[in-house]
CSV table of C-alpha atoms and ligand atoms in Angstrom, one decimal:
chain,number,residue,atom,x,y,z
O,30,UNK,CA,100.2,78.6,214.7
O,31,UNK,CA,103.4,78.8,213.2
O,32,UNK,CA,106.4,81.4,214.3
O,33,UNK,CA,109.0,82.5,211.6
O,34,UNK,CA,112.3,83.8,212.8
O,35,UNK,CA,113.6,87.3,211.0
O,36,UNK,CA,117.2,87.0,210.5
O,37,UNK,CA,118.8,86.5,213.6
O,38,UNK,CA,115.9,85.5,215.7
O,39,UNK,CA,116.3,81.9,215.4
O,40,UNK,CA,116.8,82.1,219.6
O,41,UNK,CA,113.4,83.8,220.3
O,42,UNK,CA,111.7,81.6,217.6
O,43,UNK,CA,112.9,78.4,218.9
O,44,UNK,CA,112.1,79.7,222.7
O,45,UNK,CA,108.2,81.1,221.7
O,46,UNK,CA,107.5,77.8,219.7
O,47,UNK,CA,108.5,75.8,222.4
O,48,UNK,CA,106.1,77.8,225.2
O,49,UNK,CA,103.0,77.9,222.5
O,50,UNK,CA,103.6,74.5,221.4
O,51,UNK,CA,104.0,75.1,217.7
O,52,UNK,CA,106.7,75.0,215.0
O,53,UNK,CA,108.9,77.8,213.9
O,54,UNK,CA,111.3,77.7,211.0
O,55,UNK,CA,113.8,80.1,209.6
O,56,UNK,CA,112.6,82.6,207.0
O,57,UNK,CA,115.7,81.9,204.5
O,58,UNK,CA,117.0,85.2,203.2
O,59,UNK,CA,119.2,85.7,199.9
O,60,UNK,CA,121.0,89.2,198.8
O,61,UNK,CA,121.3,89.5,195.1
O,62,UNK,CA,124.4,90.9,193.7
O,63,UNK,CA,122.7,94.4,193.1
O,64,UNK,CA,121.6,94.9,197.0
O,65,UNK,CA,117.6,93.6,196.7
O,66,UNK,CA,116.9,90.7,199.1
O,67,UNK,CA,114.7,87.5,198.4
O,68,UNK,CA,112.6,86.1,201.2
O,69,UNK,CA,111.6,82.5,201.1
O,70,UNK,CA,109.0,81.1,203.5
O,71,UNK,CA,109.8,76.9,204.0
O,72,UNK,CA,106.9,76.2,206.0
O,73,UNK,CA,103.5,75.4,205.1
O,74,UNK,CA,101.7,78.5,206.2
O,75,UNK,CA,98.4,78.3,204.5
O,76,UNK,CA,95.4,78.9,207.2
O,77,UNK,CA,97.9,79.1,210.0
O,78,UNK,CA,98.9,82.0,212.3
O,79,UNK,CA,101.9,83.0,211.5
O,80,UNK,CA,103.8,84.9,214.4
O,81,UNK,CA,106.7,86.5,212.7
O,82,UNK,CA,109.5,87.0,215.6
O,83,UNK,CA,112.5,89.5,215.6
O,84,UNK,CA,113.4,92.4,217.3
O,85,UNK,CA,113.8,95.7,215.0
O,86,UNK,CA,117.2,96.4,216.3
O,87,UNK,CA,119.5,98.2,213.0
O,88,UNK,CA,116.0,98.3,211.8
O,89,UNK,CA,116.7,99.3,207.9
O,90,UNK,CA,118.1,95.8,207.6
O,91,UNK,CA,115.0,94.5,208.9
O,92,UNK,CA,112.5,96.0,207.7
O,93,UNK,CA,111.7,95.0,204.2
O,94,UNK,CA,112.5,91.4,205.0
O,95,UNK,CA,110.1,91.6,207.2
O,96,UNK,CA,107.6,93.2,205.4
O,97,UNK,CA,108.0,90.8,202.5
O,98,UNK,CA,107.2,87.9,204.7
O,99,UNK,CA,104.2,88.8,205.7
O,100,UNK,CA,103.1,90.0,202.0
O,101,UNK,CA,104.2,86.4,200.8
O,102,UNK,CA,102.5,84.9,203.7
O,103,UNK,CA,99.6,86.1,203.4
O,104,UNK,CA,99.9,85.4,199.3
O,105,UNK,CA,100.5,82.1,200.6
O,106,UNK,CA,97.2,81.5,202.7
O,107,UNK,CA,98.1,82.6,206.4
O,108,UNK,CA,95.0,83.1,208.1
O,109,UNK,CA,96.9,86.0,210.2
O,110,UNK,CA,100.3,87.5,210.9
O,111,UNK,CA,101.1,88.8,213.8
O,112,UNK,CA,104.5,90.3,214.8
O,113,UNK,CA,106.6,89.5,217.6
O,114,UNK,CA,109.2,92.4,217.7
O,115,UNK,CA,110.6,92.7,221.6
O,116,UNK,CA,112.2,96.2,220.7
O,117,UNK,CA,110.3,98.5,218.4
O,118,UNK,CA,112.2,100.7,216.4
O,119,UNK,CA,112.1,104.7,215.6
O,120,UNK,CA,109.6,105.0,218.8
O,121,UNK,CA,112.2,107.7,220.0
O,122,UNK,CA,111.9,109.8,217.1
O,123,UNK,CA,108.4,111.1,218.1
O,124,UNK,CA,108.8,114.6,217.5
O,125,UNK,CA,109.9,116.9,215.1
O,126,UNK,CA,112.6,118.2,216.7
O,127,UNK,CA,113.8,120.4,214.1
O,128,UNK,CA,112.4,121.9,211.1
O,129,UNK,CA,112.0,119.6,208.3
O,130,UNK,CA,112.5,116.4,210.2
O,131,UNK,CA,110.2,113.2,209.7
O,132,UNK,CA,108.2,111.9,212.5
O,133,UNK,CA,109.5,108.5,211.9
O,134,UNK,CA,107.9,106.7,214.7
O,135,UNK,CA,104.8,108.0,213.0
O,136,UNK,CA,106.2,106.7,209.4
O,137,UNK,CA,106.9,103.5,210.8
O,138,UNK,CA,103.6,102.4,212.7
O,139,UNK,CA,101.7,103.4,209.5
O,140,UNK,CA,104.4,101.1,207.3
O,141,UNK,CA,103.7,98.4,209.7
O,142,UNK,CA,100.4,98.7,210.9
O,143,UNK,CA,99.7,98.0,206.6
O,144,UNK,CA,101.6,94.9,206.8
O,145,UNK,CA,100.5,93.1,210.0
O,146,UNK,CA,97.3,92.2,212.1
O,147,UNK,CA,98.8,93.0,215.6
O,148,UNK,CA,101.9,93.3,217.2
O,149,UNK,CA,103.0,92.0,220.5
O,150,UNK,CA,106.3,94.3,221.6
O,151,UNK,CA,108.0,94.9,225.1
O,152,UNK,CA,108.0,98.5,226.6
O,153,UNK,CA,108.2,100.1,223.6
O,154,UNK,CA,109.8,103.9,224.3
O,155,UNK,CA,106.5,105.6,224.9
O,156,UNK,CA,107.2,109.3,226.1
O,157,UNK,CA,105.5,111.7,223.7
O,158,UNK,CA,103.2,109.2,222.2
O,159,UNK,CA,101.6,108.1,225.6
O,160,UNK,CA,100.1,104.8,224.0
O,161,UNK,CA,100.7,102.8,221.1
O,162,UNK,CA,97.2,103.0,219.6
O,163,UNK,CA,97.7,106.7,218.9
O,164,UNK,CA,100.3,105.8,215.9
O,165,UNK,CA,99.8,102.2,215.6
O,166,UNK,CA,96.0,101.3,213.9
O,167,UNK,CA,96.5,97.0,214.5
O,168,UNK,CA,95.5,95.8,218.0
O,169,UNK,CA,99.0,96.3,220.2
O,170,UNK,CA,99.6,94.1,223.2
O,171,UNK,CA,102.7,96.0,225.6
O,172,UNK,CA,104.5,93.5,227.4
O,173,UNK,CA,105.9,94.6,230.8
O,174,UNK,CA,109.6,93.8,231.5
O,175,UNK,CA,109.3,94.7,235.2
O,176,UNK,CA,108.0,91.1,236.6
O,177,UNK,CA,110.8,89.8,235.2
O,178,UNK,CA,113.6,92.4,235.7
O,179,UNK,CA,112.2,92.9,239.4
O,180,UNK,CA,112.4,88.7,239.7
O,181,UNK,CA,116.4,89.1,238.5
O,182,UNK,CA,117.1,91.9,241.1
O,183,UNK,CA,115.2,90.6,243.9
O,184,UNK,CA,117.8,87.1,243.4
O,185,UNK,CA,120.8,88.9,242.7
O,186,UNK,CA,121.1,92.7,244.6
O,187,UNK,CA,121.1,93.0,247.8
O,188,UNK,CA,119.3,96.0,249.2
O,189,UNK,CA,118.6,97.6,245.8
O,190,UNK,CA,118.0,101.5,245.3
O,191,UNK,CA,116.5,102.0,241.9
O,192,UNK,CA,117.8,104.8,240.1
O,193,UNK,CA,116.2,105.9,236.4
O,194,UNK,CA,118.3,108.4,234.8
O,195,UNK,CA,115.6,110.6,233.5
O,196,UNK,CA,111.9,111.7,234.2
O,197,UNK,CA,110.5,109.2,231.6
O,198,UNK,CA,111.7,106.2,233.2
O,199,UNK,CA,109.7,106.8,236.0
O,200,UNK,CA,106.8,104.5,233.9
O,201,UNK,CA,109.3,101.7,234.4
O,202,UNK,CA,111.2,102.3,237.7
O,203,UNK,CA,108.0,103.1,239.7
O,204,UNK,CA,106.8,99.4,238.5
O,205,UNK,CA,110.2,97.4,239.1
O,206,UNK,CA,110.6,99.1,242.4
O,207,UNK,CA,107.4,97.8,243.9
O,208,UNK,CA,107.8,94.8,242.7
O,209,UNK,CA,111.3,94.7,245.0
O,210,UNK,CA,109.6,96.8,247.4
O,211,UNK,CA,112.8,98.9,246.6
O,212,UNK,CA,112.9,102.4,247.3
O,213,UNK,CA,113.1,104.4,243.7
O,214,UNK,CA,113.9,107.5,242.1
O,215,UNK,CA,114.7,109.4,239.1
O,216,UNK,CA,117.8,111.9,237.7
O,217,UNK,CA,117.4,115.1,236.0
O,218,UNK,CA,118.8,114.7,232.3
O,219,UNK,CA,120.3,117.2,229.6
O,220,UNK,CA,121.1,116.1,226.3
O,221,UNK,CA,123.4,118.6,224.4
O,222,UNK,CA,124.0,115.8,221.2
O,223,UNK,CA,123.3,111.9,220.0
O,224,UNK,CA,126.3,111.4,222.2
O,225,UNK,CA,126.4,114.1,225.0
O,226,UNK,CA,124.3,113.5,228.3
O,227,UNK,CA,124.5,115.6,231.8
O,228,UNK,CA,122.5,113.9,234.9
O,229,UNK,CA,122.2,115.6,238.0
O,230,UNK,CA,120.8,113.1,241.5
O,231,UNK,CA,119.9,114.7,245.0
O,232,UNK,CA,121.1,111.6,246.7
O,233,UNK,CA,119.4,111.3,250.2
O,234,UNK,CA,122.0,110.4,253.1
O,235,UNK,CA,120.3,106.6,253.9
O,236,UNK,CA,120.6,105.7,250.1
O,237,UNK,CA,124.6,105.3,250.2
O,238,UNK,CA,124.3,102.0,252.5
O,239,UNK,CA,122.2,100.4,249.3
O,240,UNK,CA,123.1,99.1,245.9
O,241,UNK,CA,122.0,101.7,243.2
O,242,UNK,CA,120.6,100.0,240.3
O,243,UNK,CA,120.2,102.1,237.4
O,244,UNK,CA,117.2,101.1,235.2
O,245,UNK,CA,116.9,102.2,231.4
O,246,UNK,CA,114.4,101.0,228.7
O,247,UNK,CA,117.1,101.5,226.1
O,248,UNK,CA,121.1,101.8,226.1
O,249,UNK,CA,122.3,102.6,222.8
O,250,UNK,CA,125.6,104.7,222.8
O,251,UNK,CA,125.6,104.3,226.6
O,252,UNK,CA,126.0,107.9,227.4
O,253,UNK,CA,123.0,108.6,229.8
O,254,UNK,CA,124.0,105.3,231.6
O,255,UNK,CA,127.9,106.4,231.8
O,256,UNK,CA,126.6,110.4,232.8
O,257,UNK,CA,124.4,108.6,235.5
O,258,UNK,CA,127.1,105.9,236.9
O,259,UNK,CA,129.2,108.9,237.2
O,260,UNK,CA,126.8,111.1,238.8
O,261,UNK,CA,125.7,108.4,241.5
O,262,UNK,CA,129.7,108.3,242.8
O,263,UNK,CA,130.0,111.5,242.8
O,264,UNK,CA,127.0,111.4,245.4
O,265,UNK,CA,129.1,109.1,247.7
O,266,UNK,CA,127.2,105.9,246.6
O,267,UNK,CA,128.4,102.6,245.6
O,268,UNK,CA,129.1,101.5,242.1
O,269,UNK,CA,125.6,100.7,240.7
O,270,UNK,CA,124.5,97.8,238.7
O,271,UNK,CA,123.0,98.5,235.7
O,272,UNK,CA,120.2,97.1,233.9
O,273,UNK,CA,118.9,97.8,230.8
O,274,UNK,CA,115.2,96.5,229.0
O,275,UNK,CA,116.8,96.4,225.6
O,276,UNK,CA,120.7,96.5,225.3
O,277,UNK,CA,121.8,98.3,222.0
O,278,UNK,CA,125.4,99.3,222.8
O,279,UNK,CA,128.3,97.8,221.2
O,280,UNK,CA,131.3,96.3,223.1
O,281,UNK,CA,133.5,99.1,223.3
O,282,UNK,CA,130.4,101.4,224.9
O,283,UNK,CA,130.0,98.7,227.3
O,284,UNK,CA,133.1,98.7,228.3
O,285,UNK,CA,133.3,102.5,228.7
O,286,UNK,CA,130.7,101.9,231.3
O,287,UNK,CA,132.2,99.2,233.6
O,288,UNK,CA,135.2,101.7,233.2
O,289,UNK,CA,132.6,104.8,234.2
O,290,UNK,CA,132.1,102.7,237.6
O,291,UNK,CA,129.3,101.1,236.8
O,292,UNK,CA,129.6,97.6,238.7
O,293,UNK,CA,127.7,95.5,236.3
O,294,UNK,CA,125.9,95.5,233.1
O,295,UNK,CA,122.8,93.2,232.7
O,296,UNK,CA,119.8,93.2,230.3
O,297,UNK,CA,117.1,91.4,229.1
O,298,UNK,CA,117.5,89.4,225.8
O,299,UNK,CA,114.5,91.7,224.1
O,300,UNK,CA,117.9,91.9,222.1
O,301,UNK,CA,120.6,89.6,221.7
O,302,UNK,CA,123.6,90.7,223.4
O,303,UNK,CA,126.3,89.2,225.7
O,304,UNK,CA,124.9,91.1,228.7
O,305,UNK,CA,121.4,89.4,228.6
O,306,UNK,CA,120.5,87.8,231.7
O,307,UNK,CA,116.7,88.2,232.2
O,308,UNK,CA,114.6,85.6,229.7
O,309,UNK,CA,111.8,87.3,228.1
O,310,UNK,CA,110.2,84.3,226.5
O,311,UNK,CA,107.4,83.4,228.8
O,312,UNK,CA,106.1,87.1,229.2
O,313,UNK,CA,105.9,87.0,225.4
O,314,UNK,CA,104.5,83.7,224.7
O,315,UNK,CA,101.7,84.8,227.1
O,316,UNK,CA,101.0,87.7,225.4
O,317,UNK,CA,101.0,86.0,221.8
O,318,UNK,CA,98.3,83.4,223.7
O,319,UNK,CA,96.1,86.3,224.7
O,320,UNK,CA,96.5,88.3,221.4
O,321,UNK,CA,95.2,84.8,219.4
O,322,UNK,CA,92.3,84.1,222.0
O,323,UNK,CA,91.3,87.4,221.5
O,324,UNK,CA,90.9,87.7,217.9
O,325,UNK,CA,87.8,86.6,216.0
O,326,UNK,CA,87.7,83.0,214.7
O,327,UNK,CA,90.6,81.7,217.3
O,328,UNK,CA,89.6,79.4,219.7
O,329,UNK,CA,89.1,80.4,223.3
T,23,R5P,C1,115.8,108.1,226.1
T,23,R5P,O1,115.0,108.8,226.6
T,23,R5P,C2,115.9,106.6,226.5
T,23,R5P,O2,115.1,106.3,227.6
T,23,R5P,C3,117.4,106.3,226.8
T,23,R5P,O3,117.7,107.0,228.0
T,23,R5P,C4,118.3,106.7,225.7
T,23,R5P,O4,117.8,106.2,224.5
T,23,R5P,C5,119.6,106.1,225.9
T,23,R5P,O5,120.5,106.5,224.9
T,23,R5P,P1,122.0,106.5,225.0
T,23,R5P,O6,122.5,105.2,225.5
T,23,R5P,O7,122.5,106.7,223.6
T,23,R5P,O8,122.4,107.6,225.9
């Protein structure tokens, strides 16, 4: 096995090789003057598994690299590739919300599911697509972030009260808050535009002597976590701590939300960002170890 690190990955290449016990290298990357991009692969990859490792955060970017590499690995002998991708892109786009709109999450799984043998990703933004099987046609192993988010709240809060800001993170606070053996529930969300977000809470009296922590799969622009923060004061309870599976925001959003009320803002490193606090890398490397043992020719 061998893991290649998409630009910017070098982190999560370094950390998987280490827990599977293999080498990883850098796939080197060069930009011609007219905008095309060159991949190079420097390792030997010829009847190896190749685990290519990135997340598909700013995704366009991404993308072709990635699905150059494992053309030209393949070309070059790898007996598989498999993709490592912590966040999954355009899962959120899985509707056509208005006429004429492409089903992008749809586009994409086909784009990759041509290029790869399986993918290993963390909670990938499942709402209207219930599994990833129904879009994605390569085997598709779902890592959970709870064990480890409910591990980093468990050390660190001190009588939590999870809090998801909308129906759909139900999947995710339900999970975390046994794990606690925290009480848990969810807000009522409106979304008016990319950047306008209204939550409403019934907070329940014995909740205000605990520390909300407000759970999200993804924080992008940071309104629902702001509208939410917001929405828990005005209830009378103290500033939450928020936590988020894959932290997209810039530095000036995260701000905004510290400023909002929130008390802290953690997240896992399925993408790199100052906030991240809870390690992924052993949930993964697990997953990439029962992905290989399960596929035909690998050794038990
Ligand atoms: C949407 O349903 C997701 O779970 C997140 O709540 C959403 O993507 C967060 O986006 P933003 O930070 O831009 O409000």
């Amino acid at each position: 096995m061998i893991v290649l690190a998409l630009p910017g990955a070098a982190a999560l290449a370094s950390a998987l090789a280490a827990r599977l016990g293999c080498a990883w290298s850098e796939l080197a990357r060069h930009r011609f003057p007219d905008g095309e991009t060159l991949v190079r692969l420097d390792a030997d990859v010829a009847g190896r598994s190749v685990i290519i490792a990135g997340s598909l955060d700013q995704p366009d970017g991404k993308t072709l690299p990635l699905l150059f590499a494992a053309d030209a690995a393949r070309d070059l002998g790898a007996a598989e590739v498999g993709l490592v991708a912590p966040y999954l892109a355009y899962m959120r786009q899985d509707h056509r919300f208005r006429p004429g709109e492409a089903v992008t999450s749809r586009t994409y799984a086909r784009l990759l599911s041509g290029a790869l043998d399986f993918l290993v990703t963390v909670d990938p933004h499942l709402h209207r697509w219930r599994r990833l099987d129904e879009i994605y046609t390569i085997p598709a192993q779902v890592v959970a972030a709870a064990p480890a988010i409910a591990r980093w709240i468990r050390d660190q809060v001190h009588a939590p009260l999870l809090v998801g800001p909308d129906a759909e993170s139900a999947q995710w606070v339900d999970h975390v808050a046994h794990l606690c053996a925290a009480p848990w529930t969810v807000m009522e969300k409106t979304r008016t535009g990319d950047r306008d977000v209204r939550v409403a809470l019934s907070a329940e009296e014995d909740w205000k002597q605990r520390t909300p922590v407000l759970l999200d799969d993804i924080v992008s622009t940071g309104g629902t976590m702001r509208a939410a923060v917001r929405a828990l004061t005005a209830a009378g309870l103290p500033p939450p701590v928020c936590v988020a599976t894959h932290a997209l925001l810039d530095t000036a959003s995260e701000r905004e939300l510290i400023a909002a009320g929130a008390a802290r803002f953690v997240s896992c490193d399925s993408v790199p960002h100052p906030s991240n606090r809870i390690a992924l890398d052993a949930l993964l490397a697990d997953a990439v170890r029962g992905m290989a043992r399960a596929r035909p020719g690998n050794p038990p």
